[in-house]
Amino acid sequence: MFSKKIRIKTVTSLIKRYQRFIAVSVLVVTALLIARFVFLHRNYFSELLRINPYIILLLIFMYSIMLVVWTLQYDLLIRLCGKRIPKSENFLLTCYSSVINFFGPLQSGPGVRAVYLKNIHQIRMRDYFKVTLWYYGLFALISGVFLVFGNRNIWLMIFVLVITIGIATIVHHRFATKSFPYHKSRSTLFFILLAFAVLAQVWLTSIIYFTELHVTNHAIHYSQAVSYTGAGNFAMFVSLTPGAIGFREAFLIASTHIHKIAITNIIAASVIDRGIYCVLLAGVFLVTFVFKTQQRFKTNRSLGAKKKVIES
């Protein structure tokens, strides 16, 4: 136990010592991952040239709202760990981890956030991964409901909804309130807010997917997009490639008997979706990089001014 604490302190001191080098290295690696993705999937961006520019702007706007929803979710996860961080910092962390999650391997965004929160805000990785698992559980339950709801079988919809609410309630009261650092009433409130935030995420995703599918085929109904969203969301749990390329398509094609969307429309909509999202994240990364550079410049300038005052 004692040696473990020494190793943790040693790693923390090394990170603080080489913080600037690590930050620059991470940004460079991220930029290379973006460039590699763009080079390997140039067809995603050529496809965007055929789409109405207003549709592209609408999709970028909706994905921008999604970033805000994710920021609210991550704020709730941090609060469930008994901590709070500034809203601007949380937003920048959300933006950067979203970039890493898409372009990096193995959906590595949660790991990036956990390491950052551990070293900067002393949030235990065990606590953060625990609340992240609750988020994934809610995401899976709500995605399952969407998958069935698009089928428009009223009795099946009611059955799945009742089962989902029952499972969420039982799990929360038996385990969740004991796992979170906050007392029971506070953790229950944050858990309910998190559930609504995840619902907003999945619902907004269904609107985005419907817009993309409607570009490929005007005959597709929103109810089909609802099931399509539920099926596509489950690819997140097994995606080993940047942007879940191949995995999401496999889930969507395997569930065509539920959402009744043709394979050609699935492929075309996926190309549009990744092209739009990649453009947005590239812009987000650029904004994050500029902001951090300006912040670093201001810090260095203030330190230089203090040094001159001390010397004089």
Coordinates of C-alpha atoms in Angstrom, one line a residue:
M1 CA 0.0 0.0 0.0
F2 CA 2.8 2.4 0.9
S3 CA 4.8 1.6 -2.2
K4 CA 1.6 2.1 -4.3
K5 CA 1.2 5.6 -2.9
I6 CA 4.9 6.4 -3.6
R7 CA 4.4 5.3 -7.3
I8 CA 1.3 7.5 -7.6
K9 CA 3.1 10.5 -6.2
T10 CA 6.1 9.8 -8.5
V11 CA 3.9 9.7 -11.6
T12 CA 2.0 12.8 -10.5
S13 CA 5.2 14.7 -10.0
L14 CA 6.5 13.6 -13.4
I15 CA 3.3 14.7 -15.1
K16 CA 3.6 18.2 -13.4
R17 CA 7.3 18.4 -14.4
Y18 CA 6.7 17.6 -18.0
Q19 CA 3.2 19.1 -18.3
R20 CA 4.0 21.4 -21.2
F21 CA 5.7 18.7 -23.2
I22 CA 2.9 16.2 -22.6
A23 CA 0.2 18.8 -23.6
V24 CA 2.1 19.6 -26.8
S25 CA 2.6 15.9 -27.6
V26 CA -1.1 15.1 -27.0
L27 CA -2.2 18.0 -29.4
V28 CA 0.3 16.8 -32.1
V29 CA -0.9 13.2 -31.8
T30 CA -4.5 14.3 -32.1
A31 CA -3.8 16.5 -35.1
L32 CA -2.0 13.5 -36.8
L33 CA -5.0 11.3 -36.0
I34 CA -7.4 13.8 -37.6
A35 CA -5.1 14.1 -40.7
R36 CA -4.9 10.3 -41.0
F37 CA -8.6 9.9 -40.8
V38 CA -9.3 12.6 -43.4
F39 CA -6.7 11.1 -45.8
L40 CA -8.1 7.5 -45.4
H41 CA -11.7 8.6 -45.8
R42 CA -11.7 11.4 -48.4
N43 CA -14.9 10.1 -49.9
Y44 CA -16.8 11.3 -46.8
F45 CA -16.0 14.9 -47.7
S46 CA -16.6 14.6 -51.4
E47 CA -20.1 13.3 -50.6
L48 CA -20.8 16.4 -48.7
L49 CA -20.4 18.6 -51.8
R50 CA -23.5 17.0 -53.2
I51 CA -25.7 17.9 -50.3
N52 CA -27.7 21.1 -49.9
P53 CA -25.5 23.6 -47.8
Y54 CA -28.5 24.4 -45.6
I55 CA -28.8 20.7 -44.6
I56 CA -25.1 20.7 -43.7
L57 CA -25.4 23.8 -41.6
L58 CA -28.5 22.3 -39.9
L59 CA -26.6 19.1 -39.0
I60 CA -23.6 21.0 -37.7
F61 CA -25.9 23.1 -35.6
M62 CA -27.6 20.0 -34.1
Y63 CA -24.3 18.4 -33.4
S64 CA -23.2 21.6 -31.7
I65 CA -26.2 21.2 -29.4
M66 CA -25.1 17.6 -28.8
L67 CA -21.8 19.0 -27.5
V68 CA -23.7 21.1 -25.0
V69 CA -25.8 18.0 -23.9
W70 CA -22.6 16.0 -23.4
T71 CA -21.1 18.8 -21.4
L72 CA -24.2 18.7 -19.1
Q73 CA -23.8 15.0 -18.8
Y74 CA -20.2 15.1 -17.8
D75 CA -20.9 17.9 -15.3
L76 CA -23.4 15.5 -13.6
L77 CA -20.9 12.7 -13.6
I78 CA -18.3 14.9 -12.0
R79 CA -20.9 16.0 -9.4
L80 CA -21.8 12.4 -8.7
C81 CA -18.1 12.0 -7.8
G82 CA -18.5 14.8 -5.2
K83 CA -16.6 17.4 -7.2
R84 CA -17.3 20.5 -9.4
I85 CA -15.1 22.1 -12.0
P86 CA -15.6 25.4 -13.9
K87 CA -18.1 25.3 -16.8
S88 CA -15.6 26.6 -19.3
E89 CA -13.1 23.9 -18.3
N90 CA -15.7 21.2 -18.5
F91 CA -16.8 22.4 -22.0
L92 CA -13.2 22.4 -23.3
L93 CA -12.6 18.9 -21.7
T94 CA -15.8 17.7 -23.4
C95 CA -14.7 19.1 -26.8
Y96 CA -11.3 17.5 -26.6
S97 CA -12.4 14.2 -25.3
S98 CA -15.0 14.0 -28.1
V99 CA -12.3 14.6 -30.6
I100 CA -10.2 11.8 -29.1
N101 CA -13.2 9.5 -28.8
F102 CA -13.9 9.8 -32.6
F103 CA -10.4 9.9 -34.1
G104 CA -8.6 7.8 -31.5
P105 CA -8.8 4.0 -31.1
L106 CA -11.1 2.0 -28.7
Q107 CA -13.4 4.9 -27.8
S108 CA -10.7 6.4 -25.6
G109 CA -12.6 9.6 -24.6
P110 CA -13.7 8.4 -21.2
G111 CA -10.1 7.3 -20.4
V112 CA -8.8 10.8 -21.3
R113 CA -11.3 12.5 -19.1
A114 CA -10.6 10.1 -16.2
V115 CA -6.8 10.7 -16.4
Y116 CA -7.3 14.5 -16.6
L117 CA -9.7 14.6 -13.7
K118 CA -7.5 12.4 -11.6
N119 CA -4.4 14.5 -12.1
I120 CA -6.0 18.0 -12.1
H121 CA -8.9 17.7 -9.7
Q122 CA -8.0 14.6 -7.7
I123 CA -11.1 12.7 -8.7
R124 CA -10.5 9.0 -8.1
M125 CA -10.5 7.0 -11.4
R126 CA -12.5 4.3 -9.6
D127 CA -15.3 6.8 -8.8
Y128 CA -15.3 8.3 -12.2
F129 CA -15.4 4.9 -14.0
K130 CA -18.2 3.8 -11.7
V131 CA -20.5 6.7 -12.6
T132 CA -19.5 6.4 -16.2
L133 CA -20.8 2.8 -16.1
W134 CA -24.1 4.1 -14.8
Y135 CA -24.2 6.5 -17.8
Y136 CA -23.5 3.6 -20.2
G137 CA -26.3 1.6 -18.5
L138 CA -28.8 4.4 -19.0
F139 CA -27.6 4.8 -22.6
A140 CA -28.1 1.1 -23.3
L141 CA -31.6 1.0 -21.7
I142 CA -32.9 4.1 -23.5
S143 CA -31.4 3.0 -26.8
G144 CA -33.1 -0.4 -26.3
V145 CA -36.4 1.5 -25.8
F146 CA -35.8 3.5 -29.0
L147 CA -35.0 0.3 -30.9
V148 CA -38.4 -1.2 -30.0
F149 CA -40.5 2.0 -30.2
G150 CA -39.8 2.4 -33.9
N151 CA -41.5 -0.9 -34.5
R152 CA -44.8 0.8 -33.5
N153 CA -46.1 -2.3 -31.7
I154 CA -48.0 -0.6 -28.9
W155 CA -48.1 -3.5 -26.5
L156 CA -44.4 -4.3 -27.0
M157 CA -43.6 -0.6 -26.5
I158 CA -45.5 -0.5 -23.2
F159 CA -43.9 -3.8 -22.0
V160 CA -40.4 -2.6 -22.8
L161 CA -41.0 0.8 -21.2
V162 CA -42.3 -0.7 -18.0
I163 CA -39.4 -3.2 -17.8
T164 CA -36.9 -0.4 -18.4
I165 CA -38.3 1.9 -15.8
G166 CA -38.5 -1.0 -13.3
I167 CA -34.9 -2.1 -13.9
A168 CA -33.6 1.5 -13.6
T169 CA -35.5 2.1 -10.4
I170 CA -34.5 -1.2 -8.7
V171 CA -30.8 -0.8 -9.7
H172 CA -30.7 2.8 -8.6
H173 CA -32.3 2.2 -5.1
R174 CA -30.3 -1.0 -4.4
F175 CA -26.9 0.0 -5.7
A176 CA -26.5 3.5 -7.1
T177 CA -27.3 5.5 -3.9
K178 CA -24.7 3.3 -2.1
S179 CA -22.1 3.9 -4.7
F180 CA -22.1 7.7 -5.1
P181 CA -20.3 9.9 -2.6
Y182 CA -23.3 12.2 -2.2
H183 CA -26.1 11.5 0.2
K184 CA -29.1 9.6 -1.1
S185 CA -31.4 12.6 -1.9
R186 CA -28.7 14.4 -3.8
S187 CA -27.5 11.4 -5.8
T188 CA -31.1 10.6 -6.7
L189 CA -31.6 14.1 -8.1
F190 CA -28.4 13.9 -10.2
F191 CA -29.3 10.4 -11.3
I192 CA -32.7 11.6 -12.6
L193 CA -31.1 14.6 -14.3
L194 CA -28.5 12.3 -15.9
A195 CA -31.4 10.0 -17.2
F196 CA -33.1 13.0 -18.8
A197 CA -29.8 14.2 -20.3
V198 CA -29.2 10.8 -21.8
L199 CA -32.7 10.7 -23.2
A200 CA -32.1 14.2 -24.7
Q201 CA -28.9 12.8 -26.3
V202 CA -30.6 9.8 -27.9
W203 CA -33.6 11.8 -29.0
L204 CA -31.4 14.4 -30.6
T205 CA -29.4 11.6 -32.3
S206 CA -32.6 10.3 -33.8
I207 CA -33.4 13.7 -35.3
I208 CA -29.9 13.9 -36.7
Y209 CA -30.1 10.4 -38.2
F210 CA -33.6 11.1 -39.6
T211 CA -32.3 14.3 -41.3
E212 CA -29.4 12.3 -42.9
L213 CA -31.6 9.4 -43.9
H214 CA -34.2 11.8 -45.4
V215 CA -31.5 13.2 -47.7
T216 CA -30.9 9.7 -49.1
N217 CA -34.6 8.7 -49.3
H218 CA -37.5 11.1 -48.7
A219 CA -39.9 8.1 -48.1
I220 CA -38.2 7.2 -44.8
H221 CA -40.4 8.0 -41.7
Y222 CA -39.2 9.3 -38.3
S223 CA -40.4 6.1 -36.6
Q224 CA -37.9 4.1 -38.7
A225 CA -35.1 6.6 -37.7
V226 CA -36.0 5.9 -34.0
S227 CA -35.3 2.2 -34.4
Y228 CA -32.3 3.0 -36.5
T229 CA -30.9 5.2 -33.7
G230 CA -31.4 2.5 -31.1
A231 CA -29.6 -0.1 -33.2
G232 CA -26.8 2.2 -34.2
N233 CA -26.2 3.3 -30.6
F234 CA -25.3 -0.3 -29.5
A235 CA -22.3 -0.2 -31.8
M236 CA -20.6 2.1 -29.3
F237 CA -20.1 -0.8 -26.9
V238 CA -18.0 -2.8 -29.4
S239 CA -16.4 -0.2 -31.6
L240 CA -12.7 -0.7 -32.0
T241 CA -12.2 1.7 -34.9
P242 CA -12.2 5.5 -35.2
G243 CA -15.8 6.7 -35.5
A244 CA -17.0 3.0 -35.1
I245 CA -16.5 2.6 -38.8
G246 CA -17.8 -0.8 -39.9
F247 CA -19.3 -1.7 -36.5
R248 CA -22.2 0.7 -36.6
E249 CA -23.0 -0.3 -40.2
A250 CA -22.9 -4.0 -39.1
F251 CA -25.4 -3.3 -36.3
L252 CA -27.7 -1.3 -38.6
I253 CA -27.6 -3.8 -41.4
A254 CA -28.3 -6.7 -39.0
S255 CA -31.4 -4.8 -37.7
T256 CA -32.9 -4.0 -41.1
H257 CA -35.9 -6.3 -40.3
I258 CA -36.7 -3.9 -37.5
H259 CA -36.3 -0.4 -39.0
K260 CA -36.9 -1.5 -42.6
I261 CA -34.3 0.9 -44.1
A262 CA -32.4 -0.3 -47.2
I263 CA -28.7 -1.0 -47.0
T264 CA -27.9 1.5 -49.6
N265 CA -29.6 4.3 -47.5
I266 CA -27.7 3.1 -44.4
I267 CA -24.3 3.3 -46.1
A268 CA -25.1 6.7 -47.7
A269 CA -26.4 8.2 -44.4
S270 CA -23.4 6.9 -42.5
V271 CA -21.0 8.6 -45.0
I272 CA -22.9 11.9 -44.6
D273 CA -23.0 11.6 -40.8
R274 CA -19.2 10.9 -40.4
G275 CA -18.3 13.6 -42.9
I276 CA -20.4 16.2 -41.0
Y277 CA -19.2 15.1 -37.6
C278 CA -15.6 15.0 -38.7
V279 CA -15.8 18.6 -40.0
L280 CA -17.4 19.7 -36.7
L281 CA -14.8 18.0 -34.6
A282 CA -11.9 19.4 -36.7
G283 CA -13.3 22.9 -36.1
V284 CA -13.7 22.1 -32.4
F285 CA -10.1 20.9 -32.1
L286 CA -8.9 24.1 -33.8
V287 CA -10.9 26.3 -31.5
T288 CA -9.6 24.3 -28.4
F289 CA -6.1 24.6 -29.7
V290 CA -6.3 28.4 -30.2
F291 CA -8.0 28.8 -26.8
K292 CA -5.3 26.9 -25.0
T293 CA -2.5 28.7 -26.9
Q294 CA -4.0 32.1 -25.9
Q295 CA -4.4 30.9 -22.3
R296 CA -0.7 29.8 -22.3
F297 CA 0.4 33.1 -23.8
K298 CA -1.5 35.1 -21.2
T299 CA 0.0 33.0 -18.4
N300 CA 3.5 33.5 -19.7
R301 CA 3.0 37.2 -20.2
S302 CA 1.6 37.7 -16.6
L303 CA 4.6 35.6 -15.2
G304 CA 7.0 37.8 -17.3
A305 CA 5.4 41.0 -15.9
K306 CA 5.7 39.7 -12.3
K307 CA 9.3 38.8 -12.9
K308 CA 10.1 42.3 -14.2
V309 CA 8.4 43.8 -11.1
I310 CA 10.4 41.6 -8.8
E311 CA 13.6 42.4 -10.6
S312 CA 13.0 46.2 -10.5

